[in-house]
Amino acid sequence: MQITDEFKTMCLETAKQLQGSERRLFMARIVKSLGKGGQRRAAQAFGWSRDTIRLGMHELTSGFRCQDNLSGRGRKRAEEHFPHLLTDIRDIVDGQSQTDPTFATTRLFTRVSAAAVRRQLLTTKGYTDADLPTEETLRVKLNTLGYYPRRVQKSRPQKKIPETDAIFDELSHVHAEAAQDETVLRVSMDAKATVVIGPFSRGGTSRVEVHALDHDFCPEDKLTPFGISFPDHNENYLFFTSSVVTSDCMVDCLCDVWLRVHERFPHVTTLLINQDNGPENHSRRTQFMHRMAAFADTHHLTIHLAYYPPYHSKYNPIERVWGVLENYWNGSVLDSVDMVLNLASKMTWNGQHPVVTLVKKTYQTGVKLTQKAMAVLEQRFQRLLHLPKWFVKISPVSP
């Protein structure tokens, strides 16, 4: 068979339009029609690979189609060579990452750079310098996990107390211990700014036309969100109250959550609770510590309070949930309590919806213990010597 210019053009254009097995079968049929020496002639005339031609001839004669594994070609990802790499990076960075203080984005800004992460992987995780990926690769992995190393003012706290670095070191230590101990359940608790109910503009964008007022005078109602999160299980419980979020309110919400989940965690004997050291829940607040001690006795749990330092509240994991919620309902008009609860329940955190509850109980402010009663209660607490305000253990007492 003679290979004319017209025949050559037809074969090349047809081969370009086909892919995979169909292309190889077409090439095999052309080679077969050329007769003896067809593979050599096709390779010279059309520039086709003889290996591809042989594979097509095999498919043509056997009737079996060879599956192309194009995604399996090239270099493998770093996590395929090191299965625990992403987990190790998250262990190093997560405790030193904060959400955006303005809730304008759901990104997590971290204090550590990719170079610092690589050094910590070498010193604490057992990697060797020859095997560990480069700094640029680790920077890409950080971004893939949602962490963004920043040196700008946005990710820096406004103020810093002398104990800040020591508090973060201790937090990293207790979090690492909790991750290795199945009897410890990590809990993150915090309240969000009060939400006013009414036809008021909250900014943001919406896919539908929304009419709202640009002032929030005389709101119809107010709701204060309080959240409890299990960071290691991607579970969130959101409470909304028109009352004040007091010490009693916080502990009542914690009791409600524990009654819901305690059967799923029969092995848990300790709750590691991360909080901000606020006025209603700091470790010197008499009513809060009284209620936490009673909670420990009732449920036979050891309570380990681990506070974040001042001006660093965005490092608390529950704050990331508030950031997602703010971005989710931003642009909507929160003109009723049902609208607030509905939007909060439809929000997703790592693919899971939170459990939303409306708290109808009214709480009184100013409830506290006498100094004498607090002195007796203080004997039960085990405070960390060099950080007594920030790390406290409360052991249960048998009746």
XYZ file of N, CA, C and O in Angstrom, residues 183-364:
728
model
N -8.073 8.750 77.172
C -8.948 9.060 78.307
C -9.175 10.570 78.467
O -9.907 10.986 79.362
N -8.545 11.372 77.621
C -8.672 12.828 77.689
C -9.450 13.300 76.471
O -9.122 12.944 75.329
N -10.467 14.103 76.699
C -11.264 14.700 75.627
C -11.044 16.206 75.641
O -11.294 16.867 76.649
N -10.595 16.744 74.521
C -10.332 18.175 74.434
C -11.612 18.921 74.067
O -12.323 18.538 73.137
N -11.891 19.988 74.802
C -13.094 20.794 74.613
C -12.677 22.260 74.478
O -11.792 22.727 75.194
N -13.310 22.965 73.564
C -13.073 24.393 73.382
C -14.383 25.131 73.597
O -15.404 24.775 73.002
N -14.373 26.161 74.453
C -15.584 26.897 74.798
C -15.342 28.397 74.665
O -14.277 28.890 75.019
N -16.361 29.101 74.177
C -16.271 30.563 74.126
C -17.605 31.119 73.644
O -18.391 30.421 73.002
N -17.856 32.385 73.974
C -19.046 33.091 73.512
C -18.670 34.040 72.381
O -17.520 34.469 72.255
N -19.670 34.366 71.559
C -19.483 35.291 70.452
C -20.202 36.600 70.779
O -21.026 36.654 71.686
N -19.886 37.629 70.031
C -20.539 38.919 70.240
C -22.048 38.802 70.036
O -22.529 38.012 69.217
N -22.787 39.589 70.784
C -24.242 39.552 70.735
C -24.756 39.904 69.339
O -24.242 40.816 68.679
N -25.759 39.161 68.900
C -26.377 39.371 67.592
C -27.707 40.085 67.801
O -28.555 39.620 68.575
N -27.900 41.223 67.146
C -29.160 41.957 67.262
C -30.152 41.416 66.239
O -29.791 41.100 65.101
N -31.399 41.277 66.661
C -32.453 40.741 65.806
C -33.260 41.901 65.243
O -33.770 42.748 65.984
N -33.369 41.965 63.937
C -34.131 43.028 63.295
C -33.717 43.174 61.846
O -32.768 42.521 61.377
N -34.393 44.037 61.100
C -34.099 44.223 59.662
C -32.887 45.112 59.438
O -32.966 46.153 58.790
N -31.749 44.695 59.984
C -30.560 45.537 59.951
C -29.525 44.968 58.992
O -29.376 43.753 58.869
N -28.787 45.867 58.370
C -27.741 45.452 57.443
C -26.535 44.930 58.218
O -26.092 45.539 59.182
N -25.997 43.802 57.751
C -24.799 43.212 58.355
C -23.626 43.242 57.387
O -22.593 42.641 57.651
N -23.813 43.908 56.241
C -22.749 43.906 55.252
C -22.741 42.601 54.488
O -23.665 41.789 54.566
N -21.688 42.373 53.737
C -21.586 41.138 52.984
C -22.384 41.198 51.695
O -22.910 42.239 51.296
N -22.474 40.056 51.017
C -23.176 39.961 49.740
C -24.204 38.855 49.800
O -24.105 37.929 50.607
N -25.199 38.950 48.926
C -26.256 37.954 48.863
C -26.634 37.722 47.412
O -26.542 38.635 46.575
N -27.074 36.500 47.106
C -27.485 36.179 45.741
C -28.891 36.684 45.429
O -29.310 36.667 44.275
N -29.620 37.060 46.430
C -30.961 37.597 46.228
C -30.982 39.045 46.696
O -30.142 39.480 47.483
N -31.959 39.807 46.203
C -32.068 41.206 46.595
C -32.546 41.300 48.037
O -33.544 40.686 48.417
N -31.824 42.055 48.856
C -32.113 42.174 50.279
C -32.288 43.653 50.616
O -31.469 44.495 50.207
N -33.339 43.968 51.350
C -33.569 45.330 51.812
C -33.349 45.354 53.321
O -33.967 44.579 54.065
N -32.464 46.230 53.788
C -32.137 46.287 55.209
C -31.869 47.726 55.611
O -31.609 48.603 54.771
N -31.944 47.970 56.918
C -31.674 49.286 57.467
C -30.195 49.424 57.782
O -29.526 48.443 58.119
N -29.694 50.638 57.704
C -28.268 50.847 57.950
C -27.991 51.224 59.397
O -26.867 51.584 59.735
N -28.986 51.177 60.287
C -28.788 51.417 61.705
C -29.496 50.323 62.493
O -30.426 49.679 62.004
N -29.044 50.081 63.708
C -29.631 49.016 64.530
C -30.300 49.581 65.772
O -30.162 49.058 66.870
N -31.005 50.686 65.620
C -31.725 51.251 66.751
C -32.912 50.357 67.102
O -33.600 49.827 66.232
N -33.166 50.234 68.396
C -34.341 49.508 68.910
C -34.478 48.126 68.285
O -35.433 47.842 67.555
N -33.521 47.220 68.521
C -33.665 45.860 67.975
C -34.831 45.132 68.629
O -35.193 45.399 69.776
N -35.413 44.202 67.877
C -36.539 43.430 68.393
C -36.102 42.480 69.501
O -36.873 42.185 70.415
N -34.891 41.979 69.413
C -34.371 41.053 70.428
C -32.860 40.975 70.259
O -32.300 41.494 69.290
N -32.213 40.340 71.187
C -30.773 40.116 71.126
C -30.485 38.677 71.527
O -31.078 38.151 72.465
N -29.556 38.055 70.804
C -29.131 36.694 71.110
C -27.615 36.672 71.243
O -26.904 37.225 70.393
N -27.139 36.033 72.284
C -25.698 35.864 72.467
C -25.334 34.410 72.211
O -25.839 33.514 72.900
N -24.495 34.117 71.226
C -24.092 32.736 70.961
C -23.013 32.273 71.938
O -22.100 33.025 72.284
N -23.134 31.039 72.371
C -22.100 30.389 73.175
C -21.840 29.028 72.550
O -22.782 28.274 72.276
N -20.571 28.724 72.306
C -20.231 27.496 71.593
C -19.335 26.570 72.377
O -18.487 27.007 73.155
N -19.553 25.274 72.162
C -18.704 24.221 72.719
C -18.288 23.327 71.559
O -19.135 22.822 70.818
N -16.992 23.153 71.403
C -16.462 22.409 70.265
C -15.559 21.285 70.732
O -14.855 21.419 71.749
N -15.579 20.168 69.991
C -14.636 19.074 70.180
C -13.678 19.110 68.992
O -13.983 18.549 67.933
N -12.547 19.793 69.091
C -11.670 19.987 67.928
C -11.183 18.697 67.286
O -10.987 18.648 66.069
N -11.001 17.660 68.081
C -10.470 16.413 67.531
C -11.542 15.555 66.877
O -11.220 14.525 66.266
N -12.804 15.955 66.995
C -13.911 15.159 66.442
C -14.788 15.969 65.494
O -15.800 15.441 64.999
N -14.451 17.238 65.251
C -15.209 18.100 64.338
C -16.679 18.208 64.738
O -17.577 18.242 63.883
N -16.945 18.249 66.043
C -18.302 18.386 66.542
C -18.456 19.754 67.209
O -17.583 20.179 67.965
N -19.593 20.396 66.944
C -19.845 21.723 67.495
C -21.269 21.811 68.025
O -22.210 21.305 67.389
N -21.405 22.443 69.177
C -22.699 22.636 69.818
C -22.850 24.129 70.093
O -22.046 24.712 70.837
N -23.844 24.724 69.474
C -24.051 26.169 69.570
C -25.315 26.452 70.370
O -26.384 25.887 70.091
N -25.185 27.326 71.361
C -26.299 27.734 72.205
C -26.547 29.225 72.004
O -25.600 30.017 71.943
N -27.822 29.600 71.931
C -28.195 30.999 71.762
C -29.122 31.392 72.902
O -30.122 30.715 73.162
N -28.784 32.465 73.582
C -29.572 32.905 74.728
C -29.837 34.404 74.638
O -28.968 35.173 74.201
N -31.032 34.803 75.034
C -31.358 36.231 75.121
C -30.983 36.781 76.486
O -31.084 37.988 76.713
N -30.530 35.908 77.391
C -30.080 36.323 78.705
C -28.591 36.635 78.650
O -27.999 36.766 77.570
N -27.964 36.721 79.809
C -26.535 37.013 79.899
C -25.769 35.694 79.982
O -26.190 34.755 80.676
N -24.643 35.610 79.267
C -23.794 34.416 79.337
C -22.946 34.518 80.594
O -21.852 35.104 80.588
N -23.468 33.972 81.683
C -22.778 33.998 82.965
C -22.037 32.691 83.191
O -22.069 31.778 82.360
N -21.394 32.577 84.346
C -20.725 31.333 84.714
C -21.714 30.178 84.756
O -21.424 29.064 84.286
N -22.894 30.427 85.328
C -23.904 29.377 85.405
C -24.377 28.959 84.018
O -24.591 27.763 83.758
N -24.527 29.916 83.124
C -24.952 29.592 81.757
C -23.923 28.705 81.067
O -24.275 27.710 80.416
N -22.642 29.038 81.207
C -21.592 28.261 80.559
C -21.570 26.819 81.051
O -21.516 25.868 80.265
N -21.630 26.652 82.357
C -21.553 25.295 82.915
C -22.821 24.517 82.603
O -22.769 23.304 82.351
N -23.983 25.176 82.580
C -25.216 24.485 82.204
C -25.139 23.975 80.768
O -25.584 22.854 80.471
N -24.580 24.777 79.887
C -24.410 24.334 78.497
C -23.442 23.155 78.419
O -23.658 22.200 77.659
N -22.354 23.216 79.192
C -21.405 22.109 79.215
C -22.067 20.840 79.733
O -21.845 19.738 79.190
N -22.893 20.953 80.767
C -23.622 19.786 81.289
C -24.550 19.206 80.231
O -24.644 17.976 80.075
N -25.229 20.085 79.496
C -26.138 19.626 78.452
C -25.396 18.841 77.377
O -25.856 17.777 76.931
N -24.244 19.336 76.967
C -23.472 18.654 75.931
C -22.944 17.320 76.440
O -23.018 16.291 75.742
N -22.446 17.308 77.678
C -21.878 16.064 78.192
C -22.954 14.989 78.359
O -22.697 13.811 78.106
N -24.150 15.368 78.754
C -25.236 14.392 78.866
C -25.600 13.811 77.503
O -26.053 12.663 77.413
N -25.388 14.566 76.450
C -25.681 14.067 75.106
C -24.619 13.096 74.596
O -24.940 12.175 73.837
N -23.362 13.326 74.970
C -22.271 12.586 74.319
C -21.568 11.597 75.235
O -20.714 10.845 74.746
N -21.859 11.590 76.543
C -21.023 10.798 77.452
C -21.076 9.303 77.135
O -20.100 8.577 77.389
N -22.180 8.810 76.581
C -22.251 7.390 76.248
C -21.327 7.038 75.090
O -20.920 5.872 74.962
N -20.994 7.999 74.261
C -20.067 7.753 73.156
C -18.616 7.799 73.606
O -17.727 7.387 72.860
N -18.355 8.323 74.789
C -16.989 8.427 75.303
C -16.899 7.768 76.687
O -16.577 8.431 77.676
N -17.170 6.476 76.771
C -17.134 5.832 78.091
C -15.745 5.753 78.697
O -15.600 5.605 79.907
N -14.715 5.848 77.861
C -13.338 5.740 78.336
C -12.775 7.076 78.817
O -11.685 7.114 79.395
N -13.492 8.181 78.582
C -12.983 9.515 78.934
C -13.132 9.745 80.433
O -14.224 9.596 81.001
N -12.040 10.115 81.062
C -12.043 10.431 82.490
C -11.610 11.878 82.762
O -11.722 12.345 83.895
N -11.125 12.574 81.719
C -10.640 13.943 81.887
C -11.128 14.806 80.731
O -11.058 14.397 79.573
N -11.601 16.011 81.056
C -11.936 17.001 80.048
C -10.887 18.104 80.070
O -10.689 18.757 81.101
N -10.191 18.277 78.961
C -9.233 19.369 78.807
C -9.984 20.525 78.149
O -10.325 20.460 76.969
N -10.258 21.577 78.896
C -11.115 22.660 78.438
C -10.273 23.886 78.114
O -9.601 24.449 78.981
N -10.304 24.288 76.833
C -9.640 25.513 76.376
C -10.638 26.663 76.409
O -11.737 26.551 75.872
N -10.223 27.776 77.020
C -11.076 28.950 77.113
C -10.230 30.215 77.044
O -9.008 30.172 77.175
N -10.915 31.320 76.868
C -10.290 32.622 77.082
C -10.459 32.977 78.554
O -11.467 32.639 79.163
N -9.478 33.665 79.103
C -9.533 34.002 80.525
C -10.392 35.256 80.717
O -9.912 36.316 81.101
N -11.705 35.101 80.430
C -12.620 36.233 80.498
C -13.170 36.461 81.889
O -12.931 35.688 82.822
N -13.962 37.522 82.062
C -14.450 37.880 83.399
C -15.434 36.880 83.984
O -15.557 36.798 85.202
N -16.137 36.117 83.153
C -17.139 35.186 83.663
C -16.614 33.778 83.853
O -17.300 32.939 84.439
N -15.412 33.487 83.363
C -14.947 32.098 83.424
C -13.469 31.964 83.786
O -12.883 30.906 83.589
N -12.833 33.024 84.293
C -11.426 32.873 84.654
C -11.300 32.062 85.946
O -12.275 31.843 86.675
N -10.098 31.612 86.214
C -9.900 30.646 87.294
C -10.013 31.253 88.682
O -9.903 30.522 89.679
N -10.216 32.567 88.802
C -10.449 33.205 90.095
C -11.913 33.605 90.270
O -12.273 34.159 91.305
N -12.725 33.324 89.256
C -14.147 33.620 89.348
C -14.799 32.580 90.250
O -14.857 31.397 89.921
N -15.280 33.009 91.408
C -15.712 32.060 92.438
C -16.879 31.200 91.977
O -16.868 29.970 92.173
N -17.888 31.788 91.351
C -19.052 31.013 90.939
C -18.706 30.028 89.833
O -19.191 28.894 89.820
N -17.843 30.441 88.903
C -17.447 29.532 87.831
C -16.684 28.330 88.386
O -16.958 27.181 88.024
N -15.727 28.575 89.265
C -14.949 27.468 89.818
C -15.821 26.577 90.702
O -15.637 25.356 90.750
N -16.782 27.174 91.406
C -17.713 26.389 92.211
C -18.546 25.457 91.332
O -18.719 24.269 91.642
N -19.062 25.988 90.231
C -19.873 25.173 89.339
C -19.044 24.097 88.641
O -19.515 22.973 88.422
N -17.801 24.415 88.269
C -16.952 23.419 87.626
C -16.589 22.293 88.578
O -16.528 21.119 88.193
N -16.357 22.628 89.846
C -16.080 21.587 90.843
C -17.302 20.693 91.027
O -17.177 19.460 91.141
N -18.491 21.294 91.064
C -19.714 20.500 91.186
C -19.924 19.621 89.960
O -20.376 18.470 90.076
N -19.596 20.144 88.790
C -19.697 19.351 87.551
C -18.757 18.151 87.602
O -19.119 17.032 87.220
N -17.528 18.365 88.078
C -16.564 17.266 88.186
C -17.065 16.192 89.146
O -16.927 14.991 88.880
N -17.654 16.599 90.269
C -18.155 15.629 91.246
C -19.352 14.861 90.698
O -19.462 13.644 90.888
N -20.250 15.559 90.021
C -21.474 14.914 89.521
C -21.173 13.875 88.467
O -21.763 12.777 88.473
N -20.263 14.178 87.575
C -20.001 13.281 86.445
C -18.713 12.477 86.619
O -18.322 11.767 85.691
N -18.070 12.598 87.779
C -16.852 11.831 88.089
C -15.784 12.041 87.011
O -15.216 11.087 86.466
N -15.528 13.300 86.720
C -14.544 13.668 85.713
C -13.488 14.581 86.323
O -13.785 15.375 87.214
N -12.272 14.453 85.814
C -11.223 15.414 86.147
C -11.275 16.545 85.130
O -11.256 16.305 83.916
N -11.352 17.768 85.612
C -11.430 18.941 84.745
C -10.069 19.617 84.711
O -9.531 19.989 85.755
N -9.524 19.760 83.517
C -8.243 20.444 83.333
C -8.506 21.726 82.554
O -8.791 21.695 81.350
N -8.453 22.858 83.241
C -8.676 24.150 82.614
C -7.356 24.668 82.048
O -6.367 24.803 82.776
N -7.346 24.962 80.762
C -6.145 25.471 80.088
C -6.547 26.719 79.308
O -7.212 26.630 78.272
N -6.165 27.884 79.812
C -6.591 29.155 79.244
C -5.578 29.686 78.225
O -4.367 29.451 78.356
N -6.104 30.408 77.234
C -5.250 31.150 76.315
C -4.910 32.510 76.928
O -5.710 33.066 77.693
N -3.755 33.063 76.591
C -3.367 34.350 77.189
C -4.214 35.494 76.651
O -4.878 35.360 75.618
N -4.205 36.625 77.329
C -4.985 37.784 76.856
C -4.544 38.226 75.461
O -3.379 38.090 75.088
N -5.518 38.768 74.705
C -5.294 39.293 73.366
C -4.899 38.206 72.369
O -4.417 38.502 71.280
N -5.092 36.945 72.725
C -4.794 35.829 71.836
C -6.005 34.899 71.716
O -5.861 33.697 71.492
N -7.194 35.447 71.881
C -8.388 34.602 71.880
C -8.620 33.918 70.543
O -9.269 32.876 70.491
N -8.100 34.458 69.450
C -8.351 33.876 68.133
C -7.619 32.558 67.931
O -7.840 31.884 66.928
N -6.761 32.182 68.869
C -6.113 30.877 68.779
C -7.016 29.768 69.320
O -6.744 28.596 69.104
N -8.057 30.126 70.037
C -8.998 29.143 70.568
C -9.767 28.504 69.415
O -10.345 29.213 68.586
N -9.797 27.169 69.311
C -10.416 26.526 68.141
C -11.866 26.924 67.892
O -12.295 26.991 66.741
N -12.654 27.200 68.933
C -14.054 27.562 68.723
C -14.168 28.859 67.929
O -15.179 29.102 67.240
N -13.136 29.713 67.989
C -13.175 30.959 67.245
C -13.221 30.710 65.742
O -13.768 31.511 64.981
N -12.661 29.598 65.304
C -12.711 29.274 63.876
C -14.143 28.937 63.458
O -14.555 29.233 62.341
N -14.879 28.320 64.371
C -16.283 28.037 64.089
C -17.067 29.336 63.961
O -17.913 29.493 63.072
N -16.790 30.300 64.853
C -17.475 31.587 64.750
C -17.140 32.280 63.436
O -17.994 32.942 62.835
N -15.904 32.145 62.977
C -15.529 32.751 61.707
C -16.305 32.158 60.537
O -16.752 32.872 59.640
N -16.481 30.829 60.545
C -17.257 30.179 59.484
C -18.713 30.607 59.553
O -19.356 30.878 58.531
N -19.269 30.680 60.766
C -20.659 31.101 60.927
C -20.853 32.536 60.433
O -21.833 32.836 59.735
N -19.928 33.416 60.779
C -20.051 34.815 60.371
C -20.011 34.939 58.849
O -20.774 35.720 58.257
N -19.147 34.171 58.207
C -19.085 34.211 56.748
C -20.305 33.552 56.117
O -20.708 33.923 55.011
N -20.903 32.580 56.810
C -22.055 31.873 56.249
C -23.296 32.752 56.238
O -24.006 32.837 55.240
N -23.575 33.419 57.350
C -24.818 34.195 57.369
C -24.602 35.677 57.044
O -25.533 36.466 57.085
N -23.389 36.055 56.709
C -23.131 37.435 56.315
C -23.860 37.717 55.007
O -23.805 36.935 54.062
N -24.546 38.837 54.945
C -25.363 39.158 53.788
C -26.826 38.831 53.979
O -27.667 39.239 53.179
N -27.164 38.078 55.035
C -28.548 37.742 55.338
C -29.100 38.735 56.365
O -28.353 39.310 57.151
N -30.400 38.900 56.356
C -31.067 39.764 57.320
C -31.570 38.886 58.458
O -32.455 38.053 58.267
N -31.011 39.067 59.641
C -31.393 38.272 60.810
C -32.534 39.004 61.517
O -32.340 39.685 62.517
N -33.731 38.833 60.979
C -34.872 39.579 61.484
C -35.763 38.784 62.415
O -36.830 39.247 62.817
N -35.359 37.555 62.765
C -36.134 36.756 63.710
C -35.223 35.741 64.380
O -34.150 35.392 63.848
N -35.654 35.256 65.532
C -34.880 34.229 66.246
C -34.817 32.951 65.424
O -33.773 32.288 65.356
N -35.937 32.604 64.762
C -35.949 31.390 63.939
C -34.953 31.490 62.790
O -34.324 30.490 62.423
N -34.805 32.687 62.226
C -33.844 32.865 61.141
C -32.418 32.630 61.639
O -31.611 31.964 60.981
N -32.096 33.135 62.817
C -30.760 32.940 63.388
C -30.494 31.457 63.637
O -29.442 30.925 63.262
N -31.439 30.783 64.259
C -31.247 29.364 64.569
C -31.178 28.526 63.301
O -30.396 27.571 63.214
N -31.993 28.876 62.307
C -32.011 28.114 61.060
C -30.691 28.233 60.319
O -30.122 27.236 59.857
N -30.176 29.457 60.199
C -28.907 29.645 59.502
C -27.760 28.981 60.248
O -26.866 28.389 59.636
N -27.765 29.085 61.576
C -26.693 28.462 62.357
C -26.707 26.939 62.208
O -25.655 26.304 62.156
N -27.882 26.346 62.134
C -27.975 24.883 62.021
C -27.579 24.384 60.635
O -27.169 23.231 60.481
N -27.699 25.249 59.611
C -27.348 24.836 58.250
C -25.871 25.043 57.941
O -25.379 24.551 56.918
N -25.171 25.794 58.770
C -23.737 25.963 58.577
C -23.031 24.612 58.685
O -23.479 23.724 59.406
N -21.952 24.450 57.956
C -21.181 23.209 58.032
C -19.763 23.507 58.483
O -19.161 24.512 58.086
N -19.247 22.622 59.311
C -17.861 22.692 59.770
C -17.221 21.358 59.450
O -17.574 20.339 60.027
N -16.306 21.364 58.476
C -15.686 20.127 57.992
C -16.744 19.091 57.606
O -16.620 17.902 57.910
N -17.786 19.569 56.943
C -18.817 18.685 56.435
C -19.901 18.310 57.420
O -20.818 17.565 57.059
N -19.851 18.800 58.656
C -20.834 18.445 59.670
C -21.587 19.686 60.132
O -21.010 20.753 60.305
N -22.893 19.512 60.352
C -23.723 20.586 60.865
C -23.617 20.639 62.392
O -23.535 19.598 63.055
N -23.643 21.818 62.976
C -23.619 21.917 64.446
C -24.981 21.588 65.036
O -26.015 21.639 64.357
N -24.975 21.267 66.310
C -26.212 21.084 67.065
C -26.564 22.430 67.689
O -25.788 22.976 68.473
N -27.717 22.965 67.339
C -28.109 24.312 67.754
C -29.234 24.221 68.771
O -30.212 23.489 68.573
N -29.098 24.985 69.871
C -30.085 24.972 70.947
C -30.392 26.399 71.371
O -29.479 27.226 71.492
N -31.669 26.674 71.592
C -32.094 27.968 72.118
C -32.259 27.844 73.630
O -33.048 27.025 74.122
N -31.504 28.627 74.387
C -31.560 28.606 75.850
C -32.621 29.602 76.306
O -32.505 30.807 76.046
N -33.647 29.106 76.991
C -34.756 29.966 77.419
C -34.628 30.414 78.875
O -35.377 31.279 79.311
N -33.688 29.819 79.602
C -33.536 30.167 81.009
C -32.910 31.551 81.159
O -32.053 31.952 80.375
N -33.346 32.281 82.185
C -32.795 33.603 82.476
C -31.774 33.490 83.598
O -32.047 32.870 84.639
N -30.600 34.077 83.389
C -29.518 33.979 84.364
C -29.288 35.337 85.022
O -29.392 36.389 84.383
N -28.938 35.273 86.295
C -28.680 36.469 87.084
C -27.181 36.726 87.172
O -26.386 35.796 87.345
